[in-house]
Short mmCIF file of C-alpha atoms in Angstrom, two decimals:
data_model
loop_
_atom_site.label_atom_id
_atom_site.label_comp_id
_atom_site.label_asym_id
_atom_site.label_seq_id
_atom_site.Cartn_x
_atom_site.Cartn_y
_atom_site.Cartn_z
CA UNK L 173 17.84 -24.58 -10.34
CA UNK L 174 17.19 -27.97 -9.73
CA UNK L 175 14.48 -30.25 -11.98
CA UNK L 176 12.37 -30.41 -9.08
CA UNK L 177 12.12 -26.46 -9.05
CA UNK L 178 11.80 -26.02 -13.13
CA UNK L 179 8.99 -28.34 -12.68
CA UNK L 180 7.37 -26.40 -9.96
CA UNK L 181 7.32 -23.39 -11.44
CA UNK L 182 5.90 -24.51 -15.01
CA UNK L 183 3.37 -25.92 -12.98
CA UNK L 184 2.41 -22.09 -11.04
CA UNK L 185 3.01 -20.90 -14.65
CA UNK L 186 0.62 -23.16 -15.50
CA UNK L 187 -2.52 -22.54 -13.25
CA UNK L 188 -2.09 -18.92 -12.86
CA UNK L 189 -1.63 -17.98 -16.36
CA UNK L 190 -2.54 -19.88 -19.01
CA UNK L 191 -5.34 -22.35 -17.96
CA UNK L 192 -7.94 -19.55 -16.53
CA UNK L 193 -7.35 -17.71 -20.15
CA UNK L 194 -7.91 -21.07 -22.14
CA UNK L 195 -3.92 -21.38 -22.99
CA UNK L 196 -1.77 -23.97 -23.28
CA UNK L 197 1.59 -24.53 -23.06
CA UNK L 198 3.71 -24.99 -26.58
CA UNK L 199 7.24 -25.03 -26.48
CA UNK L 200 9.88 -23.60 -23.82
CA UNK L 201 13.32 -22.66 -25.23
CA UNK L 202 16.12 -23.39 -23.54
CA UNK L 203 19.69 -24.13 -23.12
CA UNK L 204 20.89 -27.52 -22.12
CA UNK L 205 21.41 -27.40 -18.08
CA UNK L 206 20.79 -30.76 -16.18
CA UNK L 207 17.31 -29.41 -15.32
CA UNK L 208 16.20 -28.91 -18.38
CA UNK L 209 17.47 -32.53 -20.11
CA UNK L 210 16.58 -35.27 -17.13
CA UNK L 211 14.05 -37.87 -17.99
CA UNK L 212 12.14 -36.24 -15.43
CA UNK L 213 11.79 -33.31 -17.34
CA UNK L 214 11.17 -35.36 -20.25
CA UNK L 215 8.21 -37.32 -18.53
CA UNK L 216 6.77 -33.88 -17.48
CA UNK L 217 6.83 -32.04 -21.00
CA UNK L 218 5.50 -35.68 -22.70
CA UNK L 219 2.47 -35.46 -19.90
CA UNK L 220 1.69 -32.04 -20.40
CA UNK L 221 2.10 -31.83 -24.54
CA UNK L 222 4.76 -29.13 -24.83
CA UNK L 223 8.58 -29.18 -26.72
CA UNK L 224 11.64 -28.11 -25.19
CA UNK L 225 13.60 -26.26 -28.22
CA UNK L 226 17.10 -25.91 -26.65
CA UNK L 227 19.85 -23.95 -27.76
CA UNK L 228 23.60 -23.62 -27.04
CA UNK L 229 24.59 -23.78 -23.58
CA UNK L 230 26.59 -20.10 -23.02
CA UNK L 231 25.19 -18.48 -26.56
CA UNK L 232 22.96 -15.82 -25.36
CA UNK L 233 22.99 -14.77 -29.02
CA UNK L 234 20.97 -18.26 -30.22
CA UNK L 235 17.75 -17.09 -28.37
CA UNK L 236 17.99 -13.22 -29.12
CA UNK L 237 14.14 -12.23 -28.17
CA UNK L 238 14.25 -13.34 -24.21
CA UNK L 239 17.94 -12.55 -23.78
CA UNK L 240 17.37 -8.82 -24.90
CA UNK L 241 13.81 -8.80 -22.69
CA UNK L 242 16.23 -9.91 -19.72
CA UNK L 243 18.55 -7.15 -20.40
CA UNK L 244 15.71 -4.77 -20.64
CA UNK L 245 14.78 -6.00 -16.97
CA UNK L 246 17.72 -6.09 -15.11
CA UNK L 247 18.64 -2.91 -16.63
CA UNK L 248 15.34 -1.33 -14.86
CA UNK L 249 16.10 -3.08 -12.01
CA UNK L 250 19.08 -1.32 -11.28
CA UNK L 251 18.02 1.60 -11.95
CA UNK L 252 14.88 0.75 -9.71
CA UNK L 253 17.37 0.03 -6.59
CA UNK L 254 19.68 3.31 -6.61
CA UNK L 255 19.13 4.57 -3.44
CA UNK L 256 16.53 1.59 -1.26
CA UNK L 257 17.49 -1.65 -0.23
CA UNK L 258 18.61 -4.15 -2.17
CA UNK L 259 16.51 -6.35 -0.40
CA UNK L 260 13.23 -5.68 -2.67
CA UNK L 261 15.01 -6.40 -5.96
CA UNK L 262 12.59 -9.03 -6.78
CA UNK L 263 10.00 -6.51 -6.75
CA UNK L 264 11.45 -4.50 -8.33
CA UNK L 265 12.19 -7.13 -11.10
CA UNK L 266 8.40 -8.04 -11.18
CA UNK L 267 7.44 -4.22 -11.64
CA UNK L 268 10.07 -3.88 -14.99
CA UNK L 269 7.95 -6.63 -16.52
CA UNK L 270 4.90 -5.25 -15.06
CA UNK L 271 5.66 -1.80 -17.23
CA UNK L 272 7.12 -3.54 -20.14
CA UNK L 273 4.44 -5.63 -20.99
CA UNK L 274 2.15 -2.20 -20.69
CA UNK L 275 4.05 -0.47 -23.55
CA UNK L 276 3.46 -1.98 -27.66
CA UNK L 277 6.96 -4.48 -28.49
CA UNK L 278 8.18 -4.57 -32.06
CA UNK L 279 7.18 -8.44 -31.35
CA UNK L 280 3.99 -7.96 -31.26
CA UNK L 281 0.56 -6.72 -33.23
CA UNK L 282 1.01 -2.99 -34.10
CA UNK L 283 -0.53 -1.12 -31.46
CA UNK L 284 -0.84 -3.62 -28.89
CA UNK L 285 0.70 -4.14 -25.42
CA UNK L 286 1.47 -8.00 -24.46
CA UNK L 287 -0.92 -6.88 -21.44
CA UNK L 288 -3.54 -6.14 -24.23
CA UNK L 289 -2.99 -9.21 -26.16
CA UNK L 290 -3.16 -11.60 -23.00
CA UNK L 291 -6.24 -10.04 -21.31
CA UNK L 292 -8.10 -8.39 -23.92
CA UNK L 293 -7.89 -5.14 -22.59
CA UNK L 294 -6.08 -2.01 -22.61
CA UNK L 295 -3.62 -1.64 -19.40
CA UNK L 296 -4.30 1.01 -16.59
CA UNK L 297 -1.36 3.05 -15.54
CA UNK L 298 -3.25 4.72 -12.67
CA UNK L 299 -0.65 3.50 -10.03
CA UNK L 300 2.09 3.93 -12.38
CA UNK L 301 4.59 5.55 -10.11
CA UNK L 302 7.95 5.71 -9.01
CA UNK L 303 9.70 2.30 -7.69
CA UNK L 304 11.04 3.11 -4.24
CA UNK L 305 8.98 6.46 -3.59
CA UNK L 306 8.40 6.93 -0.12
CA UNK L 307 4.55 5.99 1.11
CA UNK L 308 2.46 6.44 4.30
CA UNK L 309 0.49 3.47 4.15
CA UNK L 310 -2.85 2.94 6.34
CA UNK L 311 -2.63 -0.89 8.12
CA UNK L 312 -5.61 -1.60 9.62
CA UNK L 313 -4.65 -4.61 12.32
CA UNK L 314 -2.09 -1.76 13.70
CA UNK L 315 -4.51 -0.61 16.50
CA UNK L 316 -3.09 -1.27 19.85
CA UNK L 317 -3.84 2.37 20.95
CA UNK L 318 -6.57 4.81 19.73
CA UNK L 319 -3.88 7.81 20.27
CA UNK L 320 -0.75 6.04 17.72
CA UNK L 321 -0.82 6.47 14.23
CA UNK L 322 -2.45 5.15 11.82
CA UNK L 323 0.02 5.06 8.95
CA UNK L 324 3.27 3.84 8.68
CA UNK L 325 6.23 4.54 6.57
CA UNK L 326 7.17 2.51 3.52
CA UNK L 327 8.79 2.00 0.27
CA UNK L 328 6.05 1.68 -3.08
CA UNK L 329 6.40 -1.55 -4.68
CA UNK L 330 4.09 -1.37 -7.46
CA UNK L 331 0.30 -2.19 -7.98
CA UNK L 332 -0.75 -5.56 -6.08
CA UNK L 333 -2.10 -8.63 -8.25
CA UNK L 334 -5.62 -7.90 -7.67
CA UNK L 335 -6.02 -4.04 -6.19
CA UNK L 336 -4.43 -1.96 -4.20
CA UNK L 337 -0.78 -1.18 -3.92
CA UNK L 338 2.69 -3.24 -2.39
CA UNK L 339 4.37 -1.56 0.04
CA UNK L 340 7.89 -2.45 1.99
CA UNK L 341 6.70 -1.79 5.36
CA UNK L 342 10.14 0.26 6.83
CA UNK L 343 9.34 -1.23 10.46
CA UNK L 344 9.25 -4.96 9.73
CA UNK L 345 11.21 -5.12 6.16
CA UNK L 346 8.44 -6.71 5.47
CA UNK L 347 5.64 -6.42 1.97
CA UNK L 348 2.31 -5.57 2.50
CA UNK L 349 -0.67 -4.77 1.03
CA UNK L 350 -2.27 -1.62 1.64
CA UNK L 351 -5.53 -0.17 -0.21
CA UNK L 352 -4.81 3.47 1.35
CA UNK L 353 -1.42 4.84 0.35
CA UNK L 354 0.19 8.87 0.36
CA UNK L 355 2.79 9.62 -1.78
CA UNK L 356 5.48 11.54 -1.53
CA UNK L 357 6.68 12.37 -4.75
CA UNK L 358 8.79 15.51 -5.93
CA UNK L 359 6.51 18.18 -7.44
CA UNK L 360 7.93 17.96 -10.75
CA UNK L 361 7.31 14.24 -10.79
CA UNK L 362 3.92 14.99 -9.21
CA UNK L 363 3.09 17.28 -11.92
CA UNK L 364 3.74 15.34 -14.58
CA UNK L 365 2.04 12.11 -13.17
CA UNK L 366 -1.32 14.85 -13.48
CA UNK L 367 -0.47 16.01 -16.41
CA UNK L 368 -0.54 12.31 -18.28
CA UNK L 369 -3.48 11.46 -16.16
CA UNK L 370 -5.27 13.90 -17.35
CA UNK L 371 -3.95 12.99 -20.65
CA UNK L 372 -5.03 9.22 -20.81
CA UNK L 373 -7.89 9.33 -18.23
CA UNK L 374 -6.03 7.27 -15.50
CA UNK L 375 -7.68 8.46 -12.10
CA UNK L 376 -5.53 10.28 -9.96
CA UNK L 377 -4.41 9.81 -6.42
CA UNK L 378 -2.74 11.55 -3.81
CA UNK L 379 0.43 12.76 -3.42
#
């Protein structure tokens, strides 16, 4: 990626993460690509009062931590994508960190998710369910005619941002956001999403 890009994203990282929790950014370890070691970067990370630890270009093994985290992810991933479209891999991407940060890491405080230590609160695993299950999803701008349906196929995506759930609309190949979704799980899967509802408390939804 290009300086300009590194730059932008620190920036989202920036707004959407750490300043509404009262963090800061410290130190961002790297290797040494050309984004990474311009004076522009320089400028940036003297500006905003954070240290750019870099590593080996092409030694993986130098910053162990992240490296095995991206493993872990891309791991999930494809195991996420056997059998949909490889056009929603970033979603799928984003729900492998979404789960890993809701189960404790070695890395952390005993006991503890990363979700926990972030927001101060245990994580909810009510919409916990499979990546890529087929959904009915209610859109409610689809109402050209009283008589067609309602819902309309698509692929689950994980739980949205705020509420509600993402959904690859089949139609469009598009993402949506839908607060009404069916499931249609396999009853084995079904019964043991109840089973560790009932378990944890999670509310339960339809399948």
């Amino acid at each position: 990626q290009s300086t300009k890009q590194f730059l932008a994203h620190i920036r989202t990282l920036s707004a959407k993460f750490l300043a509404p929790y009262g963090y800061n950014l410290g130190r961002i370890r790297t290797d040494r690509q050309s984004a990474f070691t311009s004076k522009k970067a320089a400028a940036f990370a003297l500006r905003r009062k954070f240290d750019f630890d870099f590593v080996p270009k092409d030694a993986s093994e130098a910053n162990g931590i992240a490296e095995s985290s991206n493993l872990h992810t891309m791991n999930s991933l494809r195991t996420m994508l056997t059998g949909v479209t490889k056009q929603i891999w970033g979603y799928a991407v984003r729900y492998a960190a979404i789960l890993s940060n809701c189960v404790p890491h070695r890395h952390r405080s005993w006991g503890k998710t990363p979700h926990e230590s972030f927001y101060g609160r245990k994580p909810s695993f009510g919409k916990m369910l499979p990546f890529g299950c087929h959904v009915v999803w209610h859109d409610p701008d689809d109402m050209e005619d009283k008589q067609d349906p309602r819902g309309r196929p698509g692929i689950y995506l994980g739980p949205g941002d705020t509420r509600g759930y993402m959904v690859w609309d089949l139609q469009t190949s598009k993402a949506e956001m839908s607060d009404t979704c069916s499931f249609y799980l396999p009853q084995t899967i079904a019964k043991r999403i109840d089973t560790f509802n009932e378990y944890t408390g999670a509310k339960s939804y339809s399948y």
